[in-house]
């Protein structure tokens, strides 16, 4: 029996994990802290925290399983790829060995037939193997330990001498070090054994003392360790308040671990680290009891629902059981629910039939979930009592009318099975495990892609996202305002829905209307593009609340990095280099004076919630500080509804260089090279290129590693950009992190060969990154120009209007991400960005040449554009030499434009006069002139005139 079960489980493990494991990955993503603590033990790092890099000792977690598998890792080669396979086989052995106590318990209480069927079902039924092939946890050890405790409790009725009590105490000590929640069963089991022995006249006092001594001897080393570490004789940490918030608190209806677990929520984790573990858990407990006092009715309602759902085995009580749908977790829920119902009926029948041990079973099955459901609402915490549930369920069947037919069999023994019967059972079990492996693949390997994505943006970025969706086979939904009804993104999308009037607050910033459209269209996800709601944590949270995936980072990461002061505080603790200055908002002018005097002038005042140059003031001298502070606070309040301003040292002529990062939901983060963004006007980027002319391989590696550290410190997922200021000695300092797709992302796509928008969508769908850091390579050089509808000759004033003629460039090394078409009217209500023109080649000089050719080919008639600005920049000798900084463009624009020589002006004027004469509409169609012979000569035909005019236009 056990050999068959072991072979089948190893086969299932092979089917599931052959394509799930890849060299170099963390194989314990589904094992959470147990696998990672074991890794740290195997590597000699001690019992350290698994949630981050060097965050100190973990809490008072049970040590048995981590130390056990840590030893396995050492034997298997110190956390190598083979360690995971060895551990999974060990887990399978625990499951197989559980067949023995199951058989002995059922045989003693219910008879041989129930014993045989219970053991065989445990050995072959796929859901009993779920834990060994999916979770790197104590989920296979604790059922074995608890079953042995139940068996010893039953046998102690008759045992004489001290050996039985010694085994009883030792088993309880080991069980407590494996899963402390099992201690909820200890008082009743001890009383039950004492009562049964007392009825038989057997002595128990000395045995209880012996068992207690052995039990505490097992726990003493761990209690001493905790006292040395935390200053308390505590077995497990008192985190009732925290776990209550996960189980029955105000967020119990949906937002669980991903939002509130402190080590998964960086804002909470900062509080955790600043207060200390003891103070933090006490604060959580205080909040929990305060919430109970303030919301007693809701507490009772949620507690009742979650208790029923939890005992039924449903992992998360969100209001829908989904037990008849097909899927890995739905199938598991169905089996859990069925075993619960059958177990309850079986227990009732066992008590009525006065079976020996029936009350022991009843207390075990009811007490364990009752005690634990407040701690953590997850089905895996029911696994220790699954063997007992199975036994009473089989007993129910054996005692009903069904036993007259299908269950009326003798005790099965392997040697009495015919070869055909054995082959049939093995094939059936193998097929069932194959299905289970397929279910595991569905939830671990193959991630179902979105079917429909709503693009909550407009213009060229909306078109870019729609094209990515089309390549992935995903339907796209566009939204538009009154003035965008005929926009290109509306024409390109599969569906389009009206939002409201032109003002952004009534359309593209209207969260309720966007979510209403998403619900109406059945969109699985929302891509925010850039700008508008792309960095709005409230919008991301609203998407999560209605069950629509936000293609971007979590609200927590947005909130953390959206405030520059909070981001600076977190980066300080992460050891990221920062520009000297304050990490908190200025509370008074006196504080601003003090910090400015400390770091020295010039200084920069910045809005904590700012971006795009708003709320920024450069202060050169102390006399300018007060007015500048008032102006910055006022502008920050108007722009971001947050007047918080902080101060930092103003760097003289720095470079602005940013690093693109990608992070999936499985803990993998990579960097994709830098982008040079130093050419700016009024703190807004105008032209970007990648790679930077000054960044070498060593500097790129160092900046990339820091960018990855920033992303991990923020708990960041999806595409993001870490921005740095670089001084004249090439020292770089963290500036901020943009928690969205950047406007300039195409230059990174061109040199890496990656589609960043598709990567965003795949990450949001739960897929792993398709490559590791060593797989990233940069090829060639790319430069991007942002083409705006603005007039360079009129202080870059917006130039709305109708596009009367559109000639777009093409040819080798040219990419044009456009949101316009001929005949479309550019509105004045939004950012005037029309197109991004990208030139790329094998080196920088060739990329410049190609981009200049593209600009010469580009013509947008009917409106003014800044194309001439880029011709001027690309032709500048300083730009071509890579001599750039954030003040480059201002200096360049301050220089007078070189005009043609005076002799050339007359020639240009003559040509212009001739053109105007030809195109002058005042000329009559029948105009004529006299030739030298006095004859009237008619001007060229109207066909020629019109054709010439169109050709010259």
CSV table of N, CA, C and O in Angstrom, one decimal, residues 445-530:
chain,number,residue,atom,x,y,z
A,445,UNK,N,2.0,27.1,-13.2
A,445,UNK,CA,2.8,27.3,-14.4
A,445,UNK,C,2.0,28.1,-15.4
A,445,UNK,O,2.4,29.2,-15.7
A,446,UNK,N,1.0,27.5,-16.0
A,446,UNK,CA,0.2,28.3,-17.0
A,446,UNK,C,-0.8,29.2,-16.4
A,446,UNK,O,-1.6,28.8,-15.7
A,447,UNK,N,-0.6,30.5,-16.6
A,447,UNK,CA,-1.5,31.5,-16.1
A,447,UNK,C,-2.5,31.9,-17.2
A,447,UNK,O,-2.1,32.3,-18.2
A,448,UNK,N,-3.8,31.8,-16.9
A,448,UNK,CA,-4.7,32.2,-17.9
A,448,UNK,C,-4.6,33.7,-18.2
A,448,UNK,O,-4.5,34.5,-17.3
A,449,UNK,N,-4.5,34.1,-19.5
A,449,UNK,CA,-4.4,35.5,-19.9
A,449,UNK,C,-5.7,36.2,-19.8
A,449,UNK,O,-6.8,35.6,-19.9
A,450,UNK,N,-5.7,37.5,-19.7
A,450,UNK,CA,-6.9,38.3,-19.7
A,450,UNK,C,-7.6,38.2,-21.0
A,450,UNK,O,-7.0,38.0,-22.1
A,451,UNK,N,-8.9,38.3,-21.0
A,451,UNK,CA,-9.7,38.2,-22.2
A,451,UNK,C,-10.0,39.6,-22.8
A,451,UNK,O,-10.2,39.8,-24.0
A,452,UNK,N,-10.1,40.6,-21.9
A,452,UNK,CA,-10.5,41.9,-22.3
A,452,UNK,C,-9.8,42.9,-21.4
A,452,UNK,O,-9.9,42.8,-20.2
A,453,UNK,N,-9.2,44.0,-22.0
A,453,UNK,CA,-8.5,45.0,-21.2
A,453,UNK,C,-9.1,46.4,-21.6
A,453,UNK,O,-9.2,46.7,-22.8
A,454,UNK,N,-9.5,47.2,-20.6
A,454,UNK,CA,-9.9,48.5,-20.8
A,454,UNK,C,-8.7,49.5,-20.7
A,454,UNK,O,-7.9,49.4,-19.7
A,455,UNK,N,-8.5,50.3,-21.7
A,455,UNK,CA,-7.4,51.3,-21.7
A,455,UNK,C,-7.9,52.6,-21.2
A,455,UNK,O,-8.6,53.3,-21.9
A,456,UNK,N,-7.5,53.0,-20.0
A,456,UNK,CA,-8.0,54.2,-19.4
A,456,UNK,C,-7.1,55.4,-19.7
A,456,UNK,O,-6.5,56.0,-18.8
A,457,UNK,N,-7.0,55.7,-21.0
A,457,UNK,CA,-6.1,56.8,-21.4
A,457,UNK,C,-6.5,57.2,-22.9
A,457,UNK,O,-7.5,56.6,-23.4
A,458,UNK,N,-5.7,58.0,-23.5
A,458,UNK,CA,-6.0,58.5,-24.8
A,458,UNK,C,-4.7,58.7,-25.6
A,458,UNK,O,-3.6,58.5,-25.0
A,459,UNK,N,-4.8,59.2,-26.8
A,459,UNK,CA,-3.7,59.5,-27.6
A,459,UNK,C,-2.8,58.4,-27.9
A,459,UNK,O,-3.2,57.2,-28.0
A,460,UNK,N,-1.5,58.7,-28.1
A,460,UNK,CA,-0.6,57.7,-28.6
A,460,UNK,C,-0.4,56.5,-27.7
A,460,UNK,O,-0.2,55.4,-28.1
A,461,UNK,N,-0.4,56.7,-26.4
A,461,UNK,CA,-0.2,55.6,-25.4
A,461,UNK,C,-1.4,54.7,-25.5
A,461,UNK,O,-1.2,53.4,-25.3
A,462,UNK,N,-2.6,55.2,-25.6
A,462,UNK,CA,-3.7,54.3,-25.7
A,462,UNK,C,-3.6,53.4,-27.0
A,462,UNK,O,-3.9,52.2,-26.9
A,463,UNK,N,-3.2,54.0,-28.1
A,463,UNK,CA,-3.0,53.3,-29.3
A,463,UNK,C,-1.9,52.2,-29.1
A,463,UNK,O,-2.0,51.0,-29.5
A,464,UNK,N,-0.8,52.6,-28.4
A,464,UNK,CA,0.3,51.6,-28.1
A,464,UNK,C,-0.2,50.4,-27.3
A,464,UNK,O,0.1,49.3,-27.6
A,465,UNK,N,-1.0,50.6,-26.3
A,465,UNK,CA,-1.6,49.5,-25.5
A,465,UNK,C,-2.5,48.7,-26.3
A,465,UNK,O,-2.5,47.5,-26.2
A,466,UNK,N,-3.4,49.3,-27.1
A,466,UNK,CA,-4.3,48.6,-27.9
A,466,UNK,C,-3.6,47.6,-28.9
A,466,UNK,O,-4.0,46.5,-29.1
A,467,UNK,N,-2.5,48.1,-29.5
A,467,UNK,CA,-1.7,47.2,-30.4
A,467,UNK,C,-1.1,46.1,-29.6
A,467,UNK,O,-1.1,44.9,-30.1
A,468,UNK,N,-0.6,46.3,-28.4
A,468,UNK,CA,-0.1,45.2,-27.6
A,468,UNK,C,-1.2,44.2,-27.3
A,468,UNK,O,-0.9,43.0,-27.3
A,469,UNK,N,-2.4,44.6,-27.0
A,469,UNK,CA,-3.5,43.7,-26.7
A,469,UNK,C,-3.8,42.9,-27.9
A,469,UNK,O,-4.1,41.7,-27.8
A,470,UNK,N,-3.8,43.5,-29.0
A,470,UNK,CA,-4.2,42.8,-30.3
A,470,UNK,C,-3.1,41.7,-30.5
A,470,UNK,O,-3.5,40.6,-31.0
A,471,UNK,N,-1.9,42.0,-30.3
A,471,UNK,CA,-0.8,40.9,-30.5
A,471,UNK,C,-1.0,39.8,-29.6
A,471,UNK,O,-0.6,38.6,-29.9
A,472,UNK,N,-1.5,40.1,-28.4
A,472,UNK,CA,-1.7,39.0,-27.4
A,472,UNK,C,-3.0,38.3,-27.5
A,472,UNK,O,-3.3,37.4,-26.7
A,473,UNK,N,-3.9,38.7,-28.5
A,473,UNK,CA,-5.2,38.1,-28.6
A,473,UNK,C,-6.2,38.6,-27.6
A,473,UNK,O,-7.1,37.9,-27.3
A,474,UNK,N,-6.0,39.8,-27.0
A,474,UNK,CA,-6.9,40.3,-26.0
A,474,UNK,C,-7.7,41.4,-26.6
A,474,UNK,O,-7.2,42.3,-27.3
A,475,UNK,N,-9.0,41.4,-26.4
A,475,UNK,CA,-9.9,42.4,-26.8
A,475,UNK,C,-9.6,43.7,-26.0
A,475,UNK,O,-9.3,43.7,-24.9
A,476,UNK,N,-9.8,44.8,-26.7
A,476,UNK,CA,-9.5,46.1,-26.1
A,476,UNK,C,-10.7,47.0,-26.1
A,476,UNK,O,-11.5,46.9,-27.0
A,477,UNK,N,-10.8,47.8,-25.0
A,477,UNK,CA,-11.9,48.7,-24.8
A,477,UNK,C,-11.3,50.1,-24.6
A,477,UNK,O,-10.5,50.3,-23.7
A,478,UNK,N,-11.7,51.0,-25.5
A,478,UNK,CA,-11.3,52.4,-25.4
A,478,UNK,C,-12.4,53.2,-24.7
A,478,UNK,O,-13.6,52.9,-24.7
A,479,UNK,N,-11.9,54.3,-24.0
A,479,UNK,CA,-12.9,55.3,-23.4
A,479,UNK,C,-12.5,56.6,-24.0
A,479,UNK,O,-11.3,56.9,-24.4
A,480,UNK,N,-13.5,57.5,-24.1
A,480,UNK,CA,-13.2,58.8,-24.7
A,480,UNK,C,-14.1,59.9,-24.2
A,480,UNK,O,-15.2,59.6,-23.6
A,481,UNK,N,-13.6,61.1,-24.3
A,481,UNK,CA,-14.4,62.3,-23.9
A,481,UNK,C,-15.1,62.8,-25.2
A,481,UNK,O,-15.0,62.3,-26.3
A,482,UNK,N,-15.8,63.9,-25.0
A,482,UNK,CA,-16.6,64.6,-26.1
A,482,UNK,C,-15.6,64.9,-27.2
A,482,UNK,O,-16.0,64.7,-28.4
A,483,UNK,N,-14.5,65.5,-26.9
A,483,UNK,CA,-13.6,66.0,-28.0
A,483,UNK,C,-12.8,64.9,-28.6
A,483,UNK,O,-12.1,65.1,-29.6
A,484,UNK,N,-12.8,63.7,-28.0
A,484,UNK,CA,-12.0,62.6,-28.5
A,484,UNK,C,-12.8,61.5,-29.2
A,484,UNK,O,-12.3,60.4,-29.5
A,485,UNK,N,-14.0,61.9,-29.5
A,485,UNK,CA,-14.9,60.9,-30.1
A,485,UNK,C,-14.3,60.3,-31.4
A,485,UNK,O,-14.5,59.1,-31.8
A,486,UNK,N,-13.6,61.1,-32.2
A,486,UNK,CA,-13.0,60.7,-33.4
A,486,UNK,C,-11.5,60.4,-33.3
A,486,UNK,O,-10.9,60.3,-34.4
A,487,UNK,N,-11.0,60.2,-32.1
A,487,UNK,CA,-9.6,60.0,-32.0
A,487,UNK,C,-9.1,58.7,-32.5
A,487,UNK,O,-9.9,57.7,-32.7
A,488,UNK,N,-7.8,58.5,-32.7
A,488,UNK,CA,-7.3,57.3,-33.3
A,488,UNK,C,-7.4,56.1,-32.4
A,488,UNK,O,-7.7,55.0,-32.9
A,489,UNK,N,-7.3,56.3,-31.1
A,489,UNK,CA,-7.4,55.2,-30.2
A,489,UNK,C,-8.8,54.6,-30.2
A,489,UNK,O,-9.0,53.4,-30.0
A,490,UNK,N,-9.8,55.5,-30.4
A,490,UNK,CA,-11.2,55.0,-30.5
A,490,UNK,C,-11.4,54.2,-31.7
A,490,UNK,O,-12.1,53.2,-31.7
A,491,UNK,N,-10.8,54.6,-32.8
A,491,UNK,CA,-10.9,53.8,-34.1
A,491,UNK,C,-10.2,52.5,-34.0
A,491,UNK,O,-10.6,51.5,-34.6
A,492,UNK,N,-9.1,52.4,-33.3
A,492,UNK,CA,-8.3,51.2,-33.2
A,492,UNK,C,-8.8,50.1,-32.3
A,492,UNK,O,-8.6,48.9,-32.5
A,493,UNK,N,-9.6,50.5,-31.2
A,493,UNK,CA,-10.0,49.6,-30.2
A,493,UNK,C,-11.2,48.7,-30.7
A,493,UNK,O,-11.9,49.1,-31.7
A,494,UNK,N,-11.4,47.6,-30.1
A,494,UNK,CA,-12.5,46.7,-30.4
A,494,UNK,C,-13.8,47.3,-30.0
A,494,UNK,O,-14.8,47.0,-30.6
A,495,UNK,N,-13.8,48.0,-28.8
A,495,UNK,CA,-15.0,48.6,-28.3
A,495,UNK,C,-14.6,50.0,-27.8
A,495,UNK,O,-13.5,50.2,-27.4
A,496,UNK,N,-15.6,50.9,-27.8
A,496,UNK,CA,-15.3,52.3,-27.3
A,496,UNK,C,-16.5,52.8,-26.6
A,496,UNK,O,-17.6,52.6,-27.1
A,497,UNK,N,-16.3,53.5,-25.5
A,497,UNK,CA,-17.4,54.0,-24.6
A,497,UNK,C,-17.1,55.4,-24.2
A,497,UNK,O,-16.0,55.8,-23.8
A,498,UNK,N,-18.2,56.2,-24.2
A,498,UNK,CA,-18.1,57.6,-23.9
A,498,UNK,C,-18.0,57.8,-22.4
A,498,UNK,O,-18.7,57.1,-21.6
A,499,UNK,N,-17.1,58.7,-21.9
A,499,UNK,CA,-17.0,58.9,-20.5
A,499,UNK,C,-17.7,60.2,-20.1
A,499,UNK,O,-18.3,60.3,-19.0
A,500,UNK,N,-17.6,61.3,-20.8
A,500,UNK,CA,-18.2,62.5,-20.4
A,500,UNK,C,-17.6,63.7,-21.2
A,500,UNK,O,-17.0,63.6,-22.3
A,501,UNK,N,-17.7,64.9,-20.6
A,501,UNK,CA,-17.2,66.1,-21.2
A,501,UNK,C,-15.7,66.2,-21.3
A,501,UNK,O,-15.0,65.3,-20.7
A,502,UNK,N,-15.2,67.2,-22.0
A,502,UNK,CA,-13.8,67.3,-22.3
A,502,UNK,C,-12.9,67.4,-21.0
A,502,UNK,O,-11.8,66.8,-21.0
A,503,UNK,N,-13.3,68.2,-20.0
A,503,UNK,CA,-12.4,68.3,-18.8
A,503,UNK,C,-12.0,66.9,-18.3
A,503,UNK,O,-12.9,66.0,-18.1
A,504,UNK,N,-10.8,66.7,-18.0
A,504,UNK,CA,-10.3,65.4,-17.5
A,504,UNK,C,-11.0,65.0,-16.3
A,504,UNK,O,-11.3,63.8,-16.1
A,505,UNK,N,-11.4,65.9,-15.4
A,505,UNK,CA,-12.1,65.5,-14.2
A,505,UNK,C,-13.4,64.8,-14.5
A,505,UNK,O,-13.9,64.0,-13.7
A,506,UNK,N,-14.0,65.1,-15.6
A,506,UNK,CA,-15.3,64.6,-16.0
A,506,UNK,C,-15.1,63.4,-16.9
A,506,UNK,O,-16.1,62.7,-17.3
A,507,UNK,N,-13.9,63.0,-17.3
A,507,UNK,CA,-13.7,61.9,-18.2
A,507,UNK,C,-12.6,61.0,-17.8
A,507,UNK,O,-12.8,60.0,-17.1
A,508,UNK,N,-11.4,61.3,-18.2
A,508,UNK,CA,-10.3,60.4,-17.9
A,508,UNK,C,-9.8,60.4,-16.5
A,508,UNK,O,-9.0,59.5,-16.1
A,509,UNK,N,-10.3,61.2,-15.6
A,509,UNK,CA,-10.0,61.2,-14.2
A,509,UNK,C,-11.2,60.8,-13.4
A,509,UNK,O,-11.1,60.7,-12.2
A,510,UNK,N,-12.3,60.4,-14.1
A,510,UNK,CA,-13.5,60.0,-13.4
A,510,UNK,C,-13.4,58.5,-13.1
A,510,UNK,O,-13.8,57.7,-13.9
A,511,UNK,N,-13.0,58.2,-11.9
A,511,UNK,CA,-12.8,56.8,-11.5
A,511,UNK,C,-14.2,56.0,-11.6
A,511,UNK,O,-14.2,54.9,-12.1
A,512,UNK,N,-15.2,56.5,-11.1
A,512,UNK,CA,-16.5,55.8,-11.1
A,512,UNK,C,-17.0,55.5,-12.5
A,512,UNK,O,-17.5,54.4,-12.7
A,513,UNK,N,-16.8,56.4,-13.4
A,513,UNK,CA,-17.3,56.2,-14.8
A,513,UNK,C,-16.4,55.1,-15.5
A,513,UNK,O,-16.9,54.3,-16.2
A,514,UNK,N,-15.1,55.2,-15.2
A,514,UNK,CA,-14.2,54.2,-15.8
A,514,UNK,C,-14.5,52.8,-15.3
A,514,UNK,O,-14.6,51.8,-16.1
A,515,UNK,N,-14.7,52.7,-14.0
A,515,UNK,CA,-15.1,51.3,-13.5
A,515,UNK,C,-16.5,50.9,-13.9
A,515,UNK,O,-16.7,49.7,-14.1
A,516,UNK,N,-17.3,51.8,-14.1
A,516,UNK,CA,-18.7,51.4,-14.6
A,516,UNK,C,-18.6,50.9,-16.0
A,516,UNK,O,-19.2,49.9,-16.4
A,517,UNK,N,-17.7,51.5,-16.9
A,517,UNK,CA,-17.5,50.9,-18.2
A,517,UNK,C,-16.8,49.6,-18.1
A,517,UNK,O,-17.2,48.6,-18.9
A,518,UNK,N,-15.9,49.4,-17.2
A,518,UNK,CA,-15.2,48.1,-17.1
A,518,UNK,C,-16.2,47.0,-16.7
A,518,UNK,O,-16.1,45.9,-17.2
A,519,UNK,N,-17.1,47.4,-15.8
A,519,UNK,CA,-18.1,46.4,-15.4
A,519,UNK,C,-19.0,46.1,-16.5
A,519,UNK,O,-19.4,44.9,-16.7
A,520,UNK,N,-19.5,47.1,-17.3
A,520,UNK,CA,-20.4,46.9,-18.3
A,520,UNK,C,-19.8,46.1,-19.5
A,520,UNK,O,-20.5,45.2,-20.1
A,521,UNK,N,-18.5,46.2,-19.7
A,521,UNK,CA,-17.9,45.5,-20.8
A,521,UNK,C,-17.3,44.2,-20.4
A,521,UNK,O,-16.9,43.4,-21.3
A,522,UNK,N,-17.3,43.9,-19.1
A,522,UNK,CA,-16.7,42.6,-18.7
A,522,UNK,C,-15.2,42.6,-18.8
A,522,UNK,O,-14.6,41.5,-19.0
A,523,UNK,N,-14.5,43.8,-18.7
A,523,UNK,CA,-13.1,43.8,-18.8
A,523,UNK,C,-12.4,43.1,-17.6
A,523,UNK,O,-12.9,43.3,-16.5
A,524,UNK,N,-11.4,42.3,-17.9
A,524,UNK,CA,-10.7,41.6,-16.8
A,524,UNK,C,-9.7,42.6,-16.1
A,524,UNK,O,-9.3,42.4,-15.0
A,525,UNK,N,-9.2,43.6,-16.9
A,525,UNK,CA,-8.1,44.4,-16.4
A,525,UNK,C,-8.2,45.8,-17.0
A,525,UNK,O,-8.9,46.0,-18.0
A,526,UNK,N,-7.5,46.7,-16.3
A,526,UNK,CA,-7.5,48.1,-16.8
A,526,UNK,C,-6.0,48.5,-16.9
A,526,UNK,O,-5.2,48.4,-15.9
A,527,UNK,N,-5.6,49.0,-18.1
A,527,UNK,CA,-4.3,49.5,-18.3
A,527,UNK,C,-4.4,51.0,-18.2
A,527,UNK,O,-5.1,51.6,-19.0
A,528,UNK,N,-3.6,51.7,-17.3
A,528,UNK,CA,-3.8,53.2,-17.2
A,528,UNK,C,-2.9,54.0,-18.1
A,528,UNK,O,-3.0,55.2,-18.1
A,529,UNK,N,-2.0,53.3,-18.8
A,529,UNK,CA,-1.0,54.1,-19.7
A,529,UNK,C,-0.1,54.9,-18.8
A,529,UNK,O,0.4,54.4,-17.8
A,530,UNK,N,0.1,56.2,-19.2
A,530,UNK,CA,0.9,57.1,-18.3
A,530,UNK,C,0.0,58.4,-18.2
A,530,UNK,O,-0.8,58.7,-19.0
